[in-house]
CSV table of C-alpha atoms and ligand atoms in Angstrom, one decimal:
chain,number,residue,atom,x,y,z
A,1,MET,CA,-50.9,-5.9,105.6
A,2,LEU,CA,-51.9,-9.4,106.1
A,3,ASP,CA,-55.5,-10.1,106.9
A,4,SER,CA,-56.8,-12.3,109.6
A,5,GLU,CA,-57.7,-15.1,107.2
A,6,MET,CA,-54.0,-15.6,106.4
A,7,LYS,CA,-53.5,-16.9,109.9
A,8,GLU,CA,-55.4,-19.9,108.7
A,9,ASN,CA,-53.9,-20.2,105.2
A,10,VAL,CA,-51.4,-18.4,103.2
A,11,ARG,CA,-53.0,-17.8,99.8
A,12,TRP,CA,-50.5,-17.9,96.9
A,13,GLY,CA,-50.7,-16.3,93.5
A,14,ILE,CA,-48.4,-17.5,90.7
A,15,LEU,CA,-47.3,-14.9,88.2
A,16,GLY,CA,-46.0,-16.6,85.0
A,17,PRO,CA,-47.3,-20.2,84.8
A,18,GLY,CA,-44.4,-21.8,82.9
A,19,ARG,CA,-42.1,-24.7,83.5
A,20,ILE,CA,-40.9,-24.1,87.0
A,21,ALA,CA,-44.3,-22.8,88.1
A,22,GLU,CA,-45.6,-26.3,87.4
A,23,SER,CA,-43.3,-27.8,90.0
A,24,PHE,CA,-44.0,-25.0,92.5
A,25,ALA,CA,-47.8,-25.4,92.1
A,26,ARG,CA,-47.5,-29.2,92.7
A,27,ASP,CA,-45.5,-28.5,95.9
A,28,VAL,CA,-47.5,-25.5,97.3
A,29,VAL,CA,-50.6,-27.7,97.9
A,30,GLN,CA,-48.4,-30.2,99.8
A,31,VAL,CA,-47.5,-27.6,102.4
A,32,GLU,CA,-49.7,-27.3,105.4
A,33,GLY,CA,-51.3,-23.8,105.8
A,34,CYS,CA,-50.8,-22.9,102.1
A,35,VAL,CA,-53.3,-22.8,99.3
A,36,LEU,CA,-53.0,-22.0,95.6
A,37,GLN,CA,-55.4,-19.1,95.3
A,38,ALA,CA,-54.7,-17.6,91.8
A,39,VAL,CA,-52.6,-17.7,88.7
A,40,ALA,CA,-51.9,-15.0,86.2
A,41,SER,CA,-50.6,-15.3,82.7
A,42,ARG,CA,-50.6,-12.9,79.7
A,43,ASP,CA,-52.7,-15.7,78.1
A,44,VAL,CA,-55.9,-16.3,80.0
A,45,GLU,CA,-56.3,-19.8,78.4
A,46,ARG,CA,-52.8,-20.8,79.7
A,47,ALA,CA,-53.8,-19.5,83.1
A,48,ARG,CA,-57.1,-21.4,83.1
A,49,ALA,CA,-55.5,-24.6,82.0
A,50,PHE,CA,-52.9,-24.2,84.8
A,51,ALA,CA,-55.5,-23.4,87.4
A,52,GLU,CA,-57.5,-26.5,86.4
A,53,ARG,CA,-54.4,-28.7,86.6
A,54,HIS,CA,-53.4,-27.5,90.0
A,55,GLY,CA,-56.7,-26.5,91.6
A,56,ALA,CA,-56.2,-22.8,91.8
A,57,GLU,CA,-59.3,-20.9,92.7
A,58,ILE,CA,-59.1,-18.3,90.0
A,59,ALA,CA,-57.2,-17.6,86.7
A,60,TYR,CA,-56.3,-14.2,85.4
A,61,GLY,CA,-55.3,-13.2,81.9
A,62,ASP,CA,-53.6,-10.1,83.2
A,63,TYR,CA,-50.9,-9.8,86.0
A,64,ALA,CA,-52.3,-6.5,87.3
A,65,GLU,CA,-55.7,-8.0,87.8
A,66,MET,CA,-54.3,-10.8,90.0
A,67,LEU,CA,-52.3,-8.2,92.0
A,68,ALA,CA,-55.5,-6.3,92.7
A,69,ASP,CA,-57.1,-9.4,94.2
A,70,GLU,CA,-57.4,-9.1,97.9
A,71,ALA,CA,-57.6,-12.8,98.4
A,72,VAL,CA,-53.9,-13.2,97.2
A,73,ASP,CA,-51.6,-12.9,100.2
A,74,VAL,CA,-48.2,-13.5,98.5
A,75,VAL,CA,-47.0,-13.7,94.9
A,76,TYR,CA,-44.5,-16.2,93.4
A,77,VAL,CA,-42.8,-14.6,90.4
A,78,ALA,CA,-41.7,-17.3,87.9
A,79,THR,CA,-41.0,-15.6,84.6
A,80,PRO,CA,-37.6,-15.3,82.8
A,81,HIS,CA,-35.0,-13.3,84.7
A,82,ALA,CA,-35.2,-10.2,82.6
A,83,PHE,CA,-38.8,-9.5,83.7
A,84,HIS,CA,-38.3,-10.0,87.4
A,85,ALA,CA,-37.4,-6.4,88.3
A,86,GLU,CA,-40.5,-4.9,86.7
A,87,GLN,CA,-42.8,-7.6,88.0
A,88,ILE,CA,-41.5,-7.4,91.6
A,89,ARG,CA,-42.1,-3.7,91.5
A,90,MET,CA,-45.7,-4.3,90.3
A,91,CYS,CA,-46.2,-6.7,93.2
A,92,LEU,CA,-44.8,-4.4,95.8
A,93,GLU,CA,-46.7,-1.4,94.4
A,94,ALA,CA,-49.9,-3.4,94.7
A,95,GLY,CA,-49.1,-4.2,98.3
A,96,LYS,CA,-48.2,-7.9,97.8
A,97,PRO,CA,-45.3,-9.7,99.5
A,98,VAL,CA,-43.0,-11.4,96.9
A,99,LEU,CA,-41.0,-14.6,96.5
A,100,CYS,CA,-39.2,-14.3,93.2
A,101,GLU,CA,-37.3,-17.0,91.4
A,102,LYS,CA,-33.5,-16.8,91.1
A,103,PRO,CA,-31.8,-14.7,89.9
A,104,VAL,CA,-34.0,-12.1,91.6
A,105,THR,CA,-32.8,-9.5,89.1
A,106,ILE,CA,-30.0,-9.3,86.5
A,107,SER,CA,-28.3,-6.2,87.9
A,108,PRO,CA,-27.6,-4.9,91.4
A,109,ASP,CA,-28.9,-1.5,90.2
A,110,ASP,CA,-32.2,-3.1,89.6
A,111,LEU,CA,-32.3,-4.8,93.0
A,112,ARG,CA,-31.3,-1.9,95.2
A,113,PRO,CA,-34.4,0.2,94.6
A,114,LEU,CA,-36.6,-2.9,95.0
A,115,ILE,CA,-35.1,-3.6,98.4
A,116,ALA,CA,-35.8,0.0,99.4
A,117,LEU,CA,-39.4,-0.2,98.0
A,118,ALA,CA,-40.1,-3.4,100.0
A,119,GLU,CA,-38.7,-1.7,103.1
A,120,GLU,CA,-40.8,1.4,102.5
A,121,LYS,CA,-44.0,-0.6,101.9
A,122,LYS,CA,-43.1,-3.0,104.8
A,123,LEU,CA,-43.6,-6.0,102.6
A,124,PHE,CA,-41.8,-9.3,102.7
A,125,PHE,CA,-39.5,-9.8,99.7
A,126,MET,CA,-37.2,-12.8,99.0
A,127,GLU,CA,-35.2,-14.4,96.2
A,128,GLY,CA,-36.2,-18.0,95.7
A,129,LEU,CA,-33.2,-20.3,95.7
A,130,TRP,CA,-34.6,-23.5,97.1
A,131,SER,CA,-31.3,-25.4,97.5
A,132,ARG,CA,-30.5,-23.0,100.4
A,133,PHE,CA,-33.2,-24.9,102.4
A,134,SER,CA,-31.5,-28.2,101.8
A,135,PRO,CA,-30.9,-30.1,105.1
A,136,ALA,CA,-27.7,-31.4,103.6
A,137,TRP,CA,-26.4,-27.9,103.0
A,138,ARG,CA,-27.3,-27.0,106.6
A,139,GLN,CA,-25.5,-30.1,107.9
A,140,ALA,CA,-22.4,-29.2,106.0
A,141,ARG,CA,-22.4,-25.7,107.4
A,142,ARG,CA,-22.8,-27.1,110.9
A,143,TRP,CA,-19.8,-29.3,110.4
A,144,ILE,CA,-17.8,-26.3,109.2
A,145,ASP,CA,-19.0,-24.2,112.2
A,146,GLU,CA,-18.0,-27.0,114.6
A,147,GLY,CA,-14.5,-27.0,113.1
A,148,ARG,CA,-14.8,-30.6,111.9
A,149,ILE,CA,-12.8,-29.9,108.7
A,150,GLY,CA,-10.5,-27.4,110.4
A,151,THR,CA,-10.0,-24.2,108.4
A,152,SER,CA,-11.8,-24.2,105.1
A,153,ARG,CA,-9.3,-23.8,102.2
A,154,HIS,CA,-10.9,-24.9,99.0
A,155,LEU,CA,-14.4,-25.3,97.6
A,156,THR,CA,-15.6,-26.6,94.3
A,157,ALA,CA,-19.0,-26.8,92.7
A,158,SER,CA,-20.1,-27.6,89.2
A,159,PHE,CA,-23.6,-27.2,87.7
A,160,GLY,CA,-23.8,-27.7,83.9
A,161,PHE,CA,-26.4,-29.2,81.7
A,162,ARG,CA,-27.1,-29.7,78.0
A,163,GLY,CA,-29.6,-27.0,77.4
A,164,PRO,CA,-31.8,-26.2,74.4
A,165,LYS,CA,-30.2,-25.1,71.1
A,166,ASP,CA,-33.0,-22.7,70.1
A,167,PRO,CA,-31.4,-19.2,70.2
A,168,GLU,CA,-34.8,-17.8,71.2
A,169,ASN,CA,-34.9,-19.9,74.4
A,170,ARG,CA,-34.5,-17.9,77.6
A,171,LEU,CA,-31.2,-19.7,78.3
A,172,LEU,CA,-29.6,-18.4,75.2
A,173,ASN,CA,-31.5,-15.2,74.4
A,174,PRO,CA,-29.6,-12.2,75.8
A,175,SER,CA,-32.7,-10.1,76.0
A,176,LEU,CA,-34.3,-12.7,78.4
A,177,GLY,CA,-31.2,-12.7,80.6
A,178,GLY,CA,-29.7,-15.8,79.0
A,179,GLY,CA,-26.4,-17.4,80.0
A,180,ALA,CA,-25.0,-19.9,82.4
A,181,LEU,CA,-23.9,-17.5,85.2
A,182,TRP,CA,-27.4,-16.2,85.8
A,183,ASP,CA,-29.2,-19.5,85.4
A,184,VAL,CA,-27.0,-22.0,87.2
A,185,GLY,CA,-23.8,-20.2,88.2
A,186,ILE,CA,-25.9,-18.6,90.9
A,187,TYR,CA,-26.4,-22.0,92.5
A,188,THR,CA,-22.7,-22.6,92.7
A,189,LEU,CA,-22.2,-19.1,94.1
A,190,ALA,CA,-24.9,-19.5,96.7
A,191,PHE,CA,-23.3,-22.8,97.7
A,192,ALA,CA,-20.0,-21.0,98.1
A,193,THR,CA,-21.3,-18.2,100.2
A,194,THR,CA,-23.4,-20.7,102.3
A,195,MET,CA,-20.3,-22.6,103.2
A,196,LEU,CA,-17.6,-20.0,103.2
A,197,GLY,CA,-19.5,-16.8,104.2
A,198,THR,CA,-20.2,-13.6,102.5
A,199,GLN,CA,-16.8,-11.9,102.9
A,200,VAL,CA,-15.7,-12.2,99.3
A,201,GLU,CA,-12.5,-10.3,98.6
A,202,GLU,CA,-11.8,-11.0,95.0
A,203,THR,CA,-13.5,-12.6,92.0
A,204,ALA,CA,-12.5,-13.6,88.5
A,205,VAL,CA,-14.5,-15.1,85.7
A,206,GLN,CA,-13.6,-16.8,82.4
A,207,ALA,CA,-16.3,-17.7,79.9
A,208,ARG,CA,-17.0,-19.2,76.5
A,209,PHE,CA,-19.6,-17.3,74.5
A,210,GLY,CA,-22.1,-19.1,72.2
A,211,GLY,CA,-23.5,-17.8,69.0
A,212,THR,CA,-26.1,-15.6,70.7
A,213,GLY,CA,-23.4,-13.9,72.7
A,214,VAL,CA,-24.3,-15.2,76.1
A,215,ASP,CA,-21.9,-17.1,78.4
A,216,GLU,CA,-22.7,-20.8,77.6
A,217,ASP,CA,-19.9,-22.0,79.9
A,218,ALA,CA,-18.3,-20.0,82.7
A,219,SER,CA,-15.9,-20.5,85.5
A,220,MET,CA,-15.7,-18.3,88.6
A,221,MET,CA,-12.9,-18.1,91.0
A,222,LEU,CA,-13.5,-16.4,94.4
A,223,ARG,CA,-11.2,-15.6,97.3
A,224,PHE,CA,-12.8,-15.2,100.7
A,225,ALA,CA,-11.6,-13.4,103.8
A,226,GLY,CA,-9.4,-15.9,105.6
A,227,GLY,CA,-7.9,-17.1,102.3
A,228,ALA,CA,-10.3,-19.9,101.2
A,229,VAL,CA,-10.7,-20.1,97.5
A,230,ALA,CA,-13.8,-21.3,95.5
A,231,GLN,CA,-13.6,-22.7,92.0
A,232,LEU,CA,-17.1,-22.8,90.4
A,233,PHE,CA,-18.2,-24.0,87.0
A,234,CYS,CA,-21.5,-23.6,85.2
A,235,SER,CA,-22.8,-24.4,81.8
A,236,VAL,CA,-26.1,-24.4,79.8
A,237,ASN,CA,-24.3,-26.4,77.1
A,238,THR,CA,-22.4,-29.2,78.8
A,239,GLN,CA,-23.5,-31.8,81.3
A,240,THR,CA,-21.4,-32.0,84.4
A,241,ARG,CA,-21.5,-34.2,87.5
A,242,HIS,CA,-23.0,-31.6,89.7
A,243,GLU,CA,-20.6,-32.4,92.5
A,244,ALA,CA,-19.4,-30.1,95.2
A,245,THR,CA,-16.7,-30.3,97.9
A,246,ILE,CA,-15.3,-28.2,100.7
A,247,GLU,CA,-11.8,-29.0,101.8
A,248,GLY,CA,-10.3,-27.9,105.0
A,249,ASP,CA,-6.9,-28.4,106.6
A,250,GLU,CA,-8.3,-31.2,108.8
A,251,GLY,CA,-10.9,-32.9,106.6
A,252,ARG,CA,-13.4,-32.5,103.8
A,253,ILE,CA,-17.1,-32.5,103.0
A,254,VAL,CA,-18.3,-34.1,99.9
A,255,PHE,CA,-21.6,-33.7,98.2
A,256,PRO,CA,-22.8,-36.4,95.8
A,257,PRO,CA,-24.4,-35.4,92.5
A,258,ASP,CA,-26.7,-33.3,92.6
A,259,PHE,CA,-25.2,-30.9,95.1
A,260,TRP,CA,-28.0,-28.5,94.5
A,261,ARG,CA,-30.7,-31.0,95.7
A,262,PRO,CA,-28.7,-33.5,97.8
A,263,GLU,CA,-30.2,-36.2,100.0
A,264,SER,CA,-26.9,-36.9,101.7
A,265,VAL,CA,-23.6,-35.4,102.5
A,266,GLU,CA,-20.3,-36.9,103.7
A,267,LEU,CA,-17.7,-35.8,106.2
A,268,ILE,CA,-14.2,-37.3,105.7
A,269,THR,CA,-11.5,-36.7,108.3
A,270,PRO,CA,-8.4,-38.6,109.1
A,271,LYS,CA,-9.3,-38.4,112.8
A,272,ALA,CA,-12.7,-40.0,112.9
A,273,THR,CA,-14.7,-42.6,111.2
A,274,ASP,CA,-16.2,-41.0,108.1
A,275,GLU,CA,-19.7,-39.7,108.7
A,276,ARG,CA,-22.3,-39.9,106.0
A,277,CYS,CA,-25.6,-38.2,106.7
A,278,PHE,CA,-28.7,-39.2,104.8
A,279,LEU,CA,-31.3,-36.5,105.3
A,280,ASP,CA,-35.0,-36.6,105.0
A,281,THR,CA,-35.4,-34.1,102.3
A,282,PRO,CA,-38.8,-33.4,100.7
A,283,PRO,CA,-38.3,-32.9,97.0
A,284,GLY,CA,-38.6,-29.5,95.5
A,285,PHE,CA,-40.0,-26.3,97.0
A,286,GLN,CA,-41.7,-27.5,100.1
A,287,LEU,CA,-39.2,-26.2,102.6
A,288,GLU,CA,-38.9,-22.9,100.9
A,289,ILE,CA,-42.7,-22.5,100.7
A,290,ALA,CA,-43.1,-23.4,104.4
A,291,HIS,CA,-40.3,-20.8,105.2
A,292,VAL,CA,-42.2,-18.0,103.4
A,293,ARG,CA,-45.5,-19.1,105.1
A,294,ASP,CA,-43.8,-18.8,108.6
A,295,ALA,CA,-42.0,-15.5,107.7
A,296,LEU,CA,-45.4,-14.0,106.7
A,297,ARG,CA,-47.1,-15.3,109.8
A,298,ASP,CA,-44.3,-13.9,111.9
A,299,ARG,CA,-44.5,-10.6,109.9
A,300,LEU,CA,-40.9,-10.7,108.9
A,301,LEU,CA,-39.9,-8.4,106.0
A,302,GLN,CA,-36.9,-10.4,104.9
A,303,SER,CA,-35.9,-14.0,105.1
A,304,PRO,CA,-33.2,-14.9,107.6
A,305,VAL,CA,-32.2,-17.8,105.3
A,306,ILE,CA,-31.8,-15.8,102.1
A,307,PRO,CA,-31.3,-12.2,103.2
A,308,LEU,CA,-31.5,-9.5,100.5
A,309,ALA,CA,-28.0,-8.4,101.3
A,310,GLU,CA,-26.8,-11.8,100.1
A,311,SER,CA,-29.0,-11.6,97.0
A,312,LEU,CA,-27.4,-8.2,96.4
A,313,LEU,CA,-23.9,-9.7,96.8
A,314,TRP,CA,-24.6,-12.4,94.2
A,315,GLN,CA,-25.8,-9.7,91.9
A,316,GLU,CA,-22.7,-7.6,92.6
A,317,ILE,CA,-20.4,-10.6,91.9
A,318,ILE,CA,-22.0,-11.8,88.6
A,319,TYR,CA,-23.1,-8.6,87.0
A,320,PRO,CA,-19.7,-6.9,86.4
A,321,TRP,CA,-18.6,-10.0,84.5
A,322,VAL,CA,-21.7,-10.4,82.5
A,323,ARG,CA,-21.6,-6.8,81.4
A,324,ARG,CA,-18.1,-7.3,80.0
A,325,PHE,CA,-19.4,-10.0,77.7
A,326,PRO,CA,-19.4,-9.3,73.9
A,327,ASP,CA,-23.1,-8.8,73.2
A,328,PHE,CA,-24.0,-7.1,76.5
A,329,ASN,CA,-26.2,-4.0,75.9
B,1,LIG,N1,-35.8,-23.1,91.3
B,1,LIG,C1,-35.6,-23.9,90.2
B,1,LIG,O1,-35.2,-25.0,90.3
B,1,LIG,C2,-35.7,-23.3,88.9
B,1,LIG,C3,-35.7,-24.1,87.7
B,1,LIG,C4,-36.0,-23.5,86.5
B,1,LIG,C5,-36.1,-22.2,86.4
B,1,LIG,N2,-36.1,-21.4,87.5
B,1,LIG,C6,-36.2,-19.9,87.4
B,1,LIG,O2,-37.6,-19.7,87.1
B,1,LIG,C7,-37.8,-18.6,86.2
B,1,LIG,C8,-38.7,-19.0,85.0
B,1,LIG,O3,-38.1,-20.1,84.3
B,1,LIG,P1,-39.0,-21.1,83.4
B,1,LIG,O4,-38.0,-22.0,82.7
B,1,LIG,O5,-40.1,-21.7,84.2
B,1,LIG,O6,-39.6,-20.0,82.4
B,1,LIG,P2,-40.6,-20.2,81.2
B,1,LIG,O7,-41.3,-21.5,81.3
B,1,LIG,O8,-39.8,-20.0,79.9
B,1,LIG,O9,-41.5,-19.0,81.3
B,1,LIG,C9,-42.4,-18.8,82.4
B,1,LIG,C10,-43.4,-17.8,82.2
B,1,LIG,O10,-42.8,-16.5,81.9
B,1,LIG,C11,-43.4,-15.8,80.9
B,1,LIG,N3,-42.6,-15.6,79.7
B,1,LIG,C12,-41.8,-16.6,79.1
B,1,LIG,N4,-41.2,-16.1,78.0
B,1,LIG,C13,-41.5,-14.8,77.9
B,1,LIG,C14,-41.2,-13.7,77.1
B,1,LIG,N5,-40.4,-13.9,76.0
B,1,LIG,N6,-41.8,-12.5,77.3
B,1,LIG,C15,-42.6,-12.3,78.3
B,1,LIG,N7,-42.9,-13.3,79.2
B,1,LIG,C16,-42.4,-14.5,79.0
B,1,LIG,C17,-44.6,-16.6,80.5
B,1,LIG,O11,-45.7,-16.1,81.3
B,1,LIG,P3,-47.2,-15.9,80.6
B,1,LIG,O12,-47.8,-17.2,80.9
B,1,LIG,O13,-47.7,-14.8,81.4
B,1,LIG,O14,-47.0,-15.6,79.2
B,1,LIG,C18,-44.3,-18.0,80.9
B,1,LIG,O15,-45.4,-18.8,81.2
B,1,LIG,C19,-36.4,-18.2,85.7
B,1,LIG,O16,-36.0,-17.0,86.4
B,1,LIG,C20,-35.5,-19.3,86.2
B,1,LIG,O17,-34.2,-18.9,86.6
B,1,LIG,C21,-35.9,-21.9,88.7
């Protein structure tokens, strides 16, 4: 349970001080009511250097040691996907609420028991997919709910980038959960379920496999209840424009690049003057971090913005396709 001190400040611990943890640590100290308490790495020197750069109180050279620290209120897991399930379990077993980077796991069979464990322990648990907090995503969803584009028929989203060529890199290495679907496809999928809902009736995936056997480019097609169709593309090999659109029978909503971190969104209808909203969006993780702070203070066990049922749906959509891929084991 949360101690009284947390009412003052939510004290974060970071597990896995790598690339994305750098951005998270820079943002966590910008959020009122949050402090960076601790960081844990397998390498104590890496933890110390990270703690020094970001002003963390304490650096650990062992994850379990940080999880035993009573001064840590919540843990941010920021390791490659393949380690998430085991590390989330460690956090929950140690009594710590968890925010884990996307994709939360790489199989629905890994996620289900973790959801049950969090429930049993009465601990907050959430997948971190920060685009979901984007004010532009929320504005688009409001327009859809208000009927401004009529009935949604067609959604597109594309997220591809030229990733590293090193076959050991987590993006290409199958044993680290490599591939485009898990890394960036999940943003396009989250965009689709944000805008069209979670009643997905059918999915299909086509992919191109690179030399390491992972999906370097993949295209998903989804059909939603009501008949709307989503066409999604992701790549860790090819730069795309990162655009996204939702087309309805009375108008459309257009996201500029980069749809996964937009500062504006446009509504185009034949009836009204086009509306373009520029939204005051803090860069990075700040809205997600503030959301977790509030959820902990309100003693929520799940996020209403990214419910675990939706995380499970994303797992259930991607996993069956990934496991068909040539080098899956
Ligand atoms: N939200 C976003 O915008 C965003 C952006 C990029 C990535 N991500 C997500 O964040 C997670 C981490 O990505 P990243 O690029 O930051 O990872 P990374 O820098 O490659 O690694 C992060 C940490 O994970 C541990 N690690 C790395 N490789 C390992 C290995 N082979 N075996 C065991 N531990 C290993 C290391 O922890 P130690 O220091 O303990 O050794 C490392 O410091 C991924 O799940 C990714 O999807 C999110």
